[in-house]
XYZ file of C-alpha atoms in Angstrom:
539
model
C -24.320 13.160 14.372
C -27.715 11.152 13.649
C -28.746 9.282 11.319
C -32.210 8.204 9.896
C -33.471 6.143 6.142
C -32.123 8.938 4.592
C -28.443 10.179 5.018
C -25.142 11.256 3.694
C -22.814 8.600 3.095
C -20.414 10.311 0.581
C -19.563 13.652 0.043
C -16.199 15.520 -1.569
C -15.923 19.693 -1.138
C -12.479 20.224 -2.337
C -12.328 18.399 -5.432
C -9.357 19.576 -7.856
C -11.521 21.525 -10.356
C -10.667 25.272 -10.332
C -13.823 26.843 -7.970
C -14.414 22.982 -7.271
C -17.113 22.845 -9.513
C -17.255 19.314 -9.644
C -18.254 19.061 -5.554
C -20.452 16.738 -4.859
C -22.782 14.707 -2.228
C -24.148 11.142 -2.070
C -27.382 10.141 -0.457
C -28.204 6.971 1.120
C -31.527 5.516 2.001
C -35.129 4.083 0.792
C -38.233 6.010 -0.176
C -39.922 8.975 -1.167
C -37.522 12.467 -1.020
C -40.583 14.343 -0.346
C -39.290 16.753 2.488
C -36.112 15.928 2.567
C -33.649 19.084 2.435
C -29.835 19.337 2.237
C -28.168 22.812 3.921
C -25.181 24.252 4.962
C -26.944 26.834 6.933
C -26.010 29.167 4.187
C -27.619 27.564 1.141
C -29.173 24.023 0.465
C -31.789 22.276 -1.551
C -34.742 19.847 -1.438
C -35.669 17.514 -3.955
C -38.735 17.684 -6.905
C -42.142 16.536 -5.973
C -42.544 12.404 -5.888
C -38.759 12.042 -6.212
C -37.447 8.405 -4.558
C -34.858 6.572 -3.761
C -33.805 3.186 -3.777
C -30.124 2.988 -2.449
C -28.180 6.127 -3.470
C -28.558 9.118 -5.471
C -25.213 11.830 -6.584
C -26.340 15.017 -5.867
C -23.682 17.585 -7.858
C -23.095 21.648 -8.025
C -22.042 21.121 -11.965
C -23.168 17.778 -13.960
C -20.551 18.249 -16.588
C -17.367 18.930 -13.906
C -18.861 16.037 -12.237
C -18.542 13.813 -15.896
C -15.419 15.393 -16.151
C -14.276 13.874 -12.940
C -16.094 10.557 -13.008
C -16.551 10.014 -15.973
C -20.318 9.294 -15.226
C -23.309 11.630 -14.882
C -24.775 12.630 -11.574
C -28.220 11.858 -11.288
C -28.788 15.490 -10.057
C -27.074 18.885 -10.393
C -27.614 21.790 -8.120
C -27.290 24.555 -10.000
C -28.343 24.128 -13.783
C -25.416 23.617 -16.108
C -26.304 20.497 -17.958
C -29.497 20.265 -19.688
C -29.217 16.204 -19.420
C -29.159 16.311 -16.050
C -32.370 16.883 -13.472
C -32.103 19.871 -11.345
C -32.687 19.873 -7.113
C -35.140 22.495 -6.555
C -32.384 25.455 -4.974
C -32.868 27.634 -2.476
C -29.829 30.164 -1.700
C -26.522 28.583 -3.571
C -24.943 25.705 -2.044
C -20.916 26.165 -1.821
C -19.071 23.732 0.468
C -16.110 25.208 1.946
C -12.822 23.525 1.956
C -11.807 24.147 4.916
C -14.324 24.485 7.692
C -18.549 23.841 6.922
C -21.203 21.568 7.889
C -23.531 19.842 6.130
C -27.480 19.293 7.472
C -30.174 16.463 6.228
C -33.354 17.212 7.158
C -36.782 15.349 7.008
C -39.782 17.521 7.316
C -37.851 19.747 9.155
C -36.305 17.715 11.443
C -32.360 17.436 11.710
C -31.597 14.014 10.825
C -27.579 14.018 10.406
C -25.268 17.002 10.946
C -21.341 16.279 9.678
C -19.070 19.315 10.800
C -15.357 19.545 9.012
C -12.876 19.814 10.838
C -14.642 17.499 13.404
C -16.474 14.500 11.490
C -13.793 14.583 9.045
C -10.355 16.154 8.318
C -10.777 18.026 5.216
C -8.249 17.424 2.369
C -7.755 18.520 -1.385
C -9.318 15.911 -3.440
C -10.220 13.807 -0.353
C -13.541 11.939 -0.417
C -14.741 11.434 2.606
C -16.919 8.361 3.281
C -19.169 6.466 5.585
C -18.379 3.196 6.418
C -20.374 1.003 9.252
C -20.889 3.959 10.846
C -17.158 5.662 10.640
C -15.959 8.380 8.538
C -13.256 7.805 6.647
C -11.782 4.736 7.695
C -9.117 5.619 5.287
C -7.976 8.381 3.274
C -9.573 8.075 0.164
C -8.758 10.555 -2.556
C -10.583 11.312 -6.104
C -10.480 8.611 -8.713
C -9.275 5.904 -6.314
C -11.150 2.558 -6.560
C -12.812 0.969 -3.114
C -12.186 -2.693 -3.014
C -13.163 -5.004 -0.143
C -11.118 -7.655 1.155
C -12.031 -11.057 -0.700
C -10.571 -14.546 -0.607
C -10.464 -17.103 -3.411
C -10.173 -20.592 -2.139
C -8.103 -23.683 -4.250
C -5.665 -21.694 -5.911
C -2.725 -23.975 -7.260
C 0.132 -21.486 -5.701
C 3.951 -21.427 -7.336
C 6.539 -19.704 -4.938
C 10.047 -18.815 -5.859
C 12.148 -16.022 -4.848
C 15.088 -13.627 -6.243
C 17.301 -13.757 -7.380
C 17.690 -17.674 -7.307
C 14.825 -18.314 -9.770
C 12.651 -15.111 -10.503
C 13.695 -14.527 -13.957
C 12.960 -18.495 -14.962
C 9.480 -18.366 -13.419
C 8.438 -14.930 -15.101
C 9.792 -16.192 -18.584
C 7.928 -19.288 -17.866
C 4.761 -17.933 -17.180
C 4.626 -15.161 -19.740
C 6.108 -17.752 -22.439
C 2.738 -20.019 -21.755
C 0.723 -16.923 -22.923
C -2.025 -17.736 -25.353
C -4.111 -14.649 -25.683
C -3.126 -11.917 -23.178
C -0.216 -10.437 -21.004
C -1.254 -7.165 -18.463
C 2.151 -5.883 -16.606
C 1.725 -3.479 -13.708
C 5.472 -2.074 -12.224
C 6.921 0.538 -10.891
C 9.987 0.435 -13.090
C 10.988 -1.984 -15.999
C 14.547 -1.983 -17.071
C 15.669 -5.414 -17.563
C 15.988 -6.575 -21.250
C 15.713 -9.994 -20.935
C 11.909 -8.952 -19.371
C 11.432 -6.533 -22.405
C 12.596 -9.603 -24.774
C 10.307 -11.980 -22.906
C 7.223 -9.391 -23.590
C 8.217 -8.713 -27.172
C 8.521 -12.546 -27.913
C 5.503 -12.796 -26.053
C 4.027 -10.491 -28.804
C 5.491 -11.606 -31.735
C 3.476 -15.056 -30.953
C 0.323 -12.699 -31.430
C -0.542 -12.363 -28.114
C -1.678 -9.195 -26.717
C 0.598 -7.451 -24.233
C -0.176 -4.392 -22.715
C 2.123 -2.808 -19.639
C 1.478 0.291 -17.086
C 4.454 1.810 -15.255
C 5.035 4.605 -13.193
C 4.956 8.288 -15.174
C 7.244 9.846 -12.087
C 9.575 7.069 -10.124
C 11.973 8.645 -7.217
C 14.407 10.461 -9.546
C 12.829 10.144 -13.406
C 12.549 7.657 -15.451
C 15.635 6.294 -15.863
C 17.609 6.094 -19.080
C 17.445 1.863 -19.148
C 13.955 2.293 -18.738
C 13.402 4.446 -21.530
C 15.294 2.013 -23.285
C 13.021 -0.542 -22.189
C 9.775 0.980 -23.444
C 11.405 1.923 -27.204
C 11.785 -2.082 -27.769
C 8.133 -2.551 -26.138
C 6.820 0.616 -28.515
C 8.746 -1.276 -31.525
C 6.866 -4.306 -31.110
C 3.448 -3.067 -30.943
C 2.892 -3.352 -27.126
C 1.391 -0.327 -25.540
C 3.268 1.209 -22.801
C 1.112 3.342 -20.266
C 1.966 5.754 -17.719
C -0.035 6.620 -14.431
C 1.533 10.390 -14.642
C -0.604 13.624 -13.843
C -1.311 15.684 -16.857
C -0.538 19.253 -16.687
C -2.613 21.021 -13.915
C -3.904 17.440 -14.065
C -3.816 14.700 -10.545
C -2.952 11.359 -9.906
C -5.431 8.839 -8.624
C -2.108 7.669 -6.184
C 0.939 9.053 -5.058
C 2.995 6.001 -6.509
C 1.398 3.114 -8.822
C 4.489 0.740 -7.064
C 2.516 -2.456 -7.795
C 4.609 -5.114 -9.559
C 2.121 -7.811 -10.910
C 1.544 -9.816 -14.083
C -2.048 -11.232 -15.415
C -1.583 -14.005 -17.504
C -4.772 -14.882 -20.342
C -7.684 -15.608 -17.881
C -5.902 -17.797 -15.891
C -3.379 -16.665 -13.721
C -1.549 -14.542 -11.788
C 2.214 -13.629 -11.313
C 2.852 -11.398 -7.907
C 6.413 -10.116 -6.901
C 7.950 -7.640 -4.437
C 10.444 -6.988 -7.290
C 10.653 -4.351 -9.868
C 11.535 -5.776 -13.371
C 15.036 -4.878 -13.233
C 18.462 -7.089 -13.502
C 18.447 -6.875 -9.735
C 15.275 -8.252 -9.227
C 15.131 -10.742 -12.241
C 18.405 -12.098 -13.219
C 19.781 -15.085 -14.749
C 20.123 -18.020 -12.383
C 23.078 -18.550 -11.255
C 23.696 -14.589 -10.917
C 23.267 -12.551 -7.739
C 20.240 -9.898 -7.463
C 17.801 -8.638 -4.603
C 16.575 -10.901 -2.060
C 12.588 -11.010 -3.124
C 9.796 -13.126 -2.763
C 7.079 -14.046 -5.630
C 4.382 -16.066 -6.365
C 2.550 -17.221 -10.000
C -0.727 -18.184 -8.771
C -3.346 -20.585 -11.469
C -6.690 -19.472 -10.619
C -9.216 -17.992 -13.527
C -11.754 -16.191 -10.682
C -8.303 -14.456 -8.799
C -7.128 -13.742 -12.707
C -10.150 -11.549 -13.343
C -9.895 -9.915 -10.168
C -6.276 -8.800 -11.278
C -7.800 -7.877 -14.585
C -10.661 -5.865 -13.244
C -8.005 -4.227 -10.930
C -5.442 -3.554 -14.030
C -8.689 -2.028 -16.268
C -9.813 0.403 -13.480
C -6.248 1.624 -12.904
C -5.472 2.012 -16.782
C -8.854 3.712 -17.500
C -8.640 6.902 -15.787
C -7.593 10.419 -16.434
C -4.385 10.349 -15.191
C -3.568 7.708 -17.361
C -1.427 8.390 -20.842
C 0.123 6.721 -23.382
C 4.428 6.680 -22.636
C 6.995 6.007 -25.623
C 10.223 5.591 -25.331
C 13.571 6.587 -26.831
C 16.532 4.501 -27.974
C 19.431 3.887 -25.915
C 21.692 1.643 -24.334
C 20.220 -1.053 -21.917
C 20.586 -1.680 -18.395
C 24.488 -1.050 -16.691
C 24.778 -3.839 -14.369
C 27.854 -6.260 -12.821
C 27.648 -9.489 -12.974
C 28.453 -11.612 -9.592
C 27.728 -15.101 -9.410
C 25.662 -16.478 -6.820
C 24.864 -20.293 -6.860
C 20.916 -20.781 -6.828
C 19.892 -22.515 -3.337
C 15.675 -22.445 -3.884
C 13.807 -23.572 -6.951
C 10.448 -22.805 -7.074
C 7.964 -24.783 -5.599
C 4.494 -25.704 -6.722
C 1.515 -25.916 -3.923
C -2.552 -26.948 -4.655
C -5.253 -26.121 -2.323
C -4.207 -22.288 -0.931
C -6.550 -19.850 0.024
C -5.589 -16.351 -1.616
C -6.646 -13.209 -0.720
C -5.288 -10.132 -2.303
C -4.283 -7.067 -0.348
C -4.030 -3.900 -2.651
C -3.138 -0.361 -0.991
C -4.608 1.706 -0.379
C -7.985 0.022 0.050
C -7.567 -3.306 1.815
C -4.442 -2.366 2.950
C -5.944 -3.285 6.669
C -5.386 -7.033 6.128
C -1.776 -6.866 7.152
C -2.733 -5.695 10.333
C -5.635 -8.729 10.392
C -2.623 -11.240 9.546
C -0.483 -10.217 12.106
C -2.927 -9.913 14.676
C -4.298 -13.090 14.073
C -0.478 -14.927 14.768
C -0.706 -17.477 17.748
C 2.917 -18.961 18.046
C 5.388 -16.816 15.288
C 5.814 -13.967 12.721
C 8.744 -13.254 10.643
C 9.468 -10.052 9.163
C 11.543 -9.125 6.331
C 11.315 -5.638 5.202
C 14.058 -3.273 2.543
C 13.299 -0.879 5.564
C 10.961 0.178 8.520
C 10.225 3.619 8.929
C 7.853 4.701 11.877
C 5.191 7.621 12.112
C 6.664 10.084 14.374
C 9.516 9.919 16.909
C 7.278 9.155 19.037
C 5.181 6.758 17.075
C 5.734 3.128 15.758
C 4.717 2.472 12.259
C 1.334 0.978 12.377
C 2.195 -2.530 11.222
C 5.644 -2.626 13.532
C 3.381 -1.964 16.330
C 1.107 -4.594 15.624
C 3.871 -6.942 15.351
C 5.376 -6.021 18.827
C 1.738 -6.246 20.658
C 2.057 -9.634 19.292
C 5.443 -10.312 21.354
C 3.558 -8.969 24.018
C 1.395 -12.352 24.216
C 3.854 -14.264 23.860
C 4.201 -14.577 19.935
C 7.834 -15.233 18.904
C 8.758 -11.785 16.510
C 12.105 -12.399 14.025
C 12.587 -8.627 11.685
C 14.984 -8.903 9.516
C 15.928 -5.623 7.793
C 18.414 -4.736 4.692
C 22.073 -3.209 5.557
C 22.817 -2.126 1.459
C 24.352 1.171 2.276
C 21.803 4.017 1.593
C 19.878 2.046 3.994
C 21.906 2.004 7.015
C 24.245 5.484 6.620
C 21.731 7.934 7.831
C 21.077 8.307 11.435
C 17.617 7.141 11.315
C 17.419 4.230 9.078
C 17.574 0.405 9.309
C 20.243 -0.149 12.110
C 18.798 2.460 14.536
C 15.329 0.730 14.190
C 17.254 -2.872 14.702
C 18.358 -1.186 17.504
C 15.576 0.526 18.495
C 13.639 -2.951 18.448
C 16.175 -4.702 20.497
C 15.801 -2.363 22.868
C 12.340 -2.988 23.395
C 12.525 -6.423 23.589
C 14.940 -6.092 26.409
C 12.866 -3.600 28.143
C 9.924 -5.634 28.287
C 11.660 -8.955 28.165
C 10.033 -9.593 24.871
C 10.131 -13.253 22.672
C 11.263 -10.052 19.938
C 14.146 -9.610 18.126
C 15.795 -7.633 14.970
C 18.655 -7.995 12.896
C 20.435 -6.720 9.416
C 20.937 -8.486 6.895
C 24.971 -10.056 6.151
C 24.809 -9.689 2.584
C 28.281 -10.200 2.309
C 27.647 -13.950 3.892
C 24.113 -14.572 2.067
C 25.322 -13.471 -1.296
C 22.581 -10.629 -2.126
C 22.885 -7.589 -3.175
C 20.348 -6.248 -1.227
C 16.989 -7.114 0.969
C 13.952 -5.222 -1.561
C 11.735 -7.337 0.317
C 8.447 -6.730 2.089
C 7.214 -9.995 3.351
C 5.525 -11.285 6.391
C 4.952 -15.152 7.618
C 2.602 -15.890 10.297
C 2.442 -18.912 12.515
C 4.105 -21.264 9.388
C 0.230 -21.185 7.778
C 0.215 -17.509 6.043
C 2.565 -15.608 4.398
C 2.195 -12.054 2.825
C 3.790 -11.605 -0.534
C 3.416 -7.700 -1.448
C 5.024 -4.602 -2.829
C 3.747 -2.615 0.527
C 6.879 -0.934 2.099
C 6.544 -0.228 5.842
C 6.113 3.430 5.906
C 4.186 6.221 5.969
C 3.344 6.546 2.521
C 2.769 3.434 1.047
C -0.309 1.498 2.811
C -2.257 4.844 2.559
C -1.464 6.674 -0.649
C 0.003 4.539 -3.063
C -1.349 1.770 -5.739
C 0.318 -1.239 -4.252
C -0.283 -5.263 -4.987
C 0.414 -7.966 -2.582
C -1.661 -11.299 -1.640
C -2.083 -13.108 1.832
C -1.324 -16.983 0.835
C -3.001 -18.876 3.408
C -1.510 -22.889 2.810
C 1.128 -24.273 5.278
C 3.581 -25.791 2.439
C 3.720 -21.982 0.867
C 4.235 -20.503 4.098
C 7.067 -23.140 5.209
C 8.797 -22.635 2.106
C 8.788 -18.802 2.881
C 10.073 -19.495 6.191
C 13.414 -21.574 4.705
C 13.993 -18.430 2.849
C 13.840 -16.684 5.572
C 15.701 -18.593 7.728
C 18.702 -18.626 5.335
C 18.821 -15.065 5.195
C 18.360 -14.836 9.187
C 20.737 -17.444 10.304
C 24.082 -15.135 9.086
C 22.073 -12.038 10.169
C 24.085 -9.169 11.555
C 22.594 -8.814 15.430
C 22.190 -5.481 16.657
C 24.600 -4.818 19.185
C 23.456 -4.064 22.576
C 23.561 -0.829 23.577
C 27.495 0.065 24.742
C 28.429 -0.151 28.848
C 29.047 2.995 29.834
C 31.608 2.368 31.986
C 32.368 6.419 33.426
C 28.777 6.604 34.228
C 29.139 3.346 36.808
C 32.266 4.725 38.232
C 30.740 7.885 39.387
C 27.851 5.761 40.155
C 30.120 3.825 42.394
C 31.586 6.610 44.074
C 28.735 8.223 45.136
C 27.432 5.224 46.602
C 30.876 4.942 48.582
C 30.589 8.402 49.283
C 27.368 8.190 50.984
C 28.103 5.250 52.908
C 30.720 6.734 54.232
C 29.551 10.014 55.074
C 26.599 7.338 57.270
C 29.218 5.836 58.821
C 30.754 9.059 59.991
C 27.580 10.676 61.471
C 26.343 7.319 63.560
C 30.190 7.195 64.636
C 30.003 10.203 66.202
């Protein structure tokens, strides 16, 4: 593929529309059009007389699929369907194929840039594929998702805590010093003293508006439900990111679990806003970390984040029903870490899918340690680490001390491929190579947790990544995650204690068991041999 001033840098020909009407193509470059073609080889077009560009143009088959899509007009159509839009000048009907086509920019004649699919790109329903720096799709990136870059905000005031010790004290806190506005992304929200927090939050005239999941693993659940009616009572909309019928989904999960508070700050978790993840001190819950971080630039980052991802299609209005709350047990746990308030911390936020990447920048960038503590791991392929795991072990392999430390609750650890087989699997690496690596479960019965629903990294005792991003296949690449990379030694040292706590009783992987029959026959075959020498050179 070449390039030249003028090339494709955007293009999507399976959109969801039925006969894909809404395909389009993005141009790149700087000047006059004049001579410039687009073709398949089958069809194409070329631009009106004195046309320009400065920076990009949308080239689409059908201006109105395209609004329907976008929600924005393209500033061309190829074949005429919307009188406010200008027409290409057509030759024989462009139709990109889903599944196997080319597309060809030419200047004068000349072949400027040729992309082939499959070859350039992997096609995909509803994929767009892009060109970044000279790379095609550096990741998937499917219709209506946003495309944030990684940015930092320096001199945020950070406040860590963790569950269940203090979560539910530092999310009434923060929501209770509300003036104007409360935004709530989550997965699920079933806790009522979170849904009494919001509506008192409300009844003090502030404006509270909350997005949740339209389709969690196995429904909405009947708390839930519950949970919304009270919000609905009180006047606080409840949206759902749930696909309409015939109708897609900007992400496979919207498994973010954040809080915006007025223009001022922000309130990240790895916890869902259930009794497990926020309960009373003093109770027990999931081990998960959390940060409320006072910084009005970060704040409308979240906000601009929250808009785009409430704005879209895919996005409707959920209501309730009434019912009875959240079932839950209550087990005492004493509280061991109260918050802790930081200044001076260099934030940078890591949403999935987009800037997903930074985890793998944070670990690679460890000199002396990394701790890992993950609900579960879950690799490619049999034959392939997960992405970040892999990372993390390269790390070990120059001499960077690796601690993972996994959950044991049950449905993690009763399969046969789950959280003890990758401890395992781990350990035996590290032996292998004679790696400064190691994994363990998590003793909940010793720690006091119910379970580990964290997904937390720490790197060198100066960074630590607080995030919703599981370690699997689907939810760095596919889903609408939240998580920030807290760059401040004091944060990431209070991290570590956490971590150390919940390390220190760890369950260790046993080693894999001496097989005891195997050296016998070992043994005797060795014997065997050495006698059978002796006999011949007797002789």
């Amino acid at each position: 593929m070449t390039c030249s001033a003028v090339q494709i840098i955007e293009f999507c020909p399976d959109p969801y529309l039925p006969d894909d009407a809404d395909e389009y193509i993005v141009l790149s470059g700087d000047g006059s059009l004049d001579g410039v073609a687009v073709s398949d080889n089958h069809g194409g077009f070329r631009f009106p007389q004195g046309t320009v560009i400065h920076g990009t143009l949308t080239i689409a088959r059908n201006g109105a699929a395209f609004e329907k899509t976008h929600g924005t007009s393209p500033d061309f159509e190829w074949q005429d369907y919307s009188p406010s839009v200008p027409d290409v000048v057509s030759g024989n009907q462009l139709r990109l194929a889903n599944t196997r086509d080319e597309l060809l920019v030419y200047e004068n004649s000349r072949l400027v840039q040729k992309i082939t699919w499959p070859g350039d790109v992997k096609p995909r329903e509803g994929q767009v594929h892009y060109l970044e720096e000279g790379t095609w799709d550096p990741r998937p990136l499917m219709l209506g998702q946003s495309r944030l870059a990684l940015t930092s905000f320096e001199n945020v005031t950070v406040t860590a805590f963790v569950s269940p010790d203090s979560s539910l004290a530092v999310f009434s806190g923060a929501v209770d010093s509300a003036q104007h506005r409360v935004l709530a992304n989550v997965y699920e929200l079933t806790s009522t003293n979170i849904t009494h927090t919001l509506t008192y939050a409300r009844k003090r005239g502030v404006d509270v508006s909350v997005l949740v999941e339209g389709g969690p693993v196995g429904g909405i659940p009947a708390a839930e439900k519950s949970a919304i009616s009270v919000l609905n009572q009180s006047g606080i909309p409840v949206l759902a990111m749930a696909s309409s019928e015939g109708g897609h989904v900007p992400y496979r999960y919207d498994h973010a679990k954040y809080v915006i508070i007025d223009d001022r700050a922000v309130l990240v978790t790895s916890e869902n806003f259930g009794h497990s993840g926020f309960p009373p001190a003093g109770e027990t819950g999931n081990r998960g970390w959390g940060v409320v971080m006072e910084d009005p630039r970060l704040a409308a980052y979240f906000a601009d984040l929250y808009q785009t991802d409430t704005s879209g299609s895919a996005i409707t209005p959920v209501y309730g029903t009434a019912g009875p709350g959240e079932n839950y047990t209550i087990i005492s746990r004493p509280v061991v870490f109260e918050p802790v308030t930081f200044t001076g911390a260099r934030v940078t936020p890591v949403i999935a899918p987009d800037t997903s990447a930074g985890i793998t920048g944070l670990l690679n960038s460890a000199q002396e340690s990394i701790e890992i503590q993950q609900a579960y791991i879950t690799n490619e392929s049999k034959t392939r680490l997960n992405p970040y795991l892999a990372t993390a072990i390269n790390a070990s392999r120059r001499g960077v001390q690796v601690r993972v430390l996994l959950d044991s609750y049950w449905y993690n650890t009763e399969d046969e491929a789950d959280n003890d087989e990758m401890v395992a699997l781990i350990n035996r690496i590290a032996a292998t190579e004679n790696l400064p690596l190691e994994a363990r479960c998590a003793d909940l019965g010793a720690t006091g947790l119910e379970k580990i629903h964290n997904k937390g990294v720490i790197v060198d005792g100066r960074a630590v990544l607080v995030s919703s991003i599981n370690w699997n296949t689907n939810s760095p690449g596919f889903n609408r995650e939240a998580g920030v990379i807290i760059e401040q030694p004091g944060v990431a040292m209070y991290f570590r204690g956490v971590f150390d706590a919940d390390w220190s009783p760890a369950v260790r992987s046993p080693h894999p068991p001496t097989d005891y029959l195997k050296i016998a026959c070992v043994i005797t075959v060795i014997g065997l041999l050495m006698l059978l020498y002796y006999y011949r050179h007797m002789r």
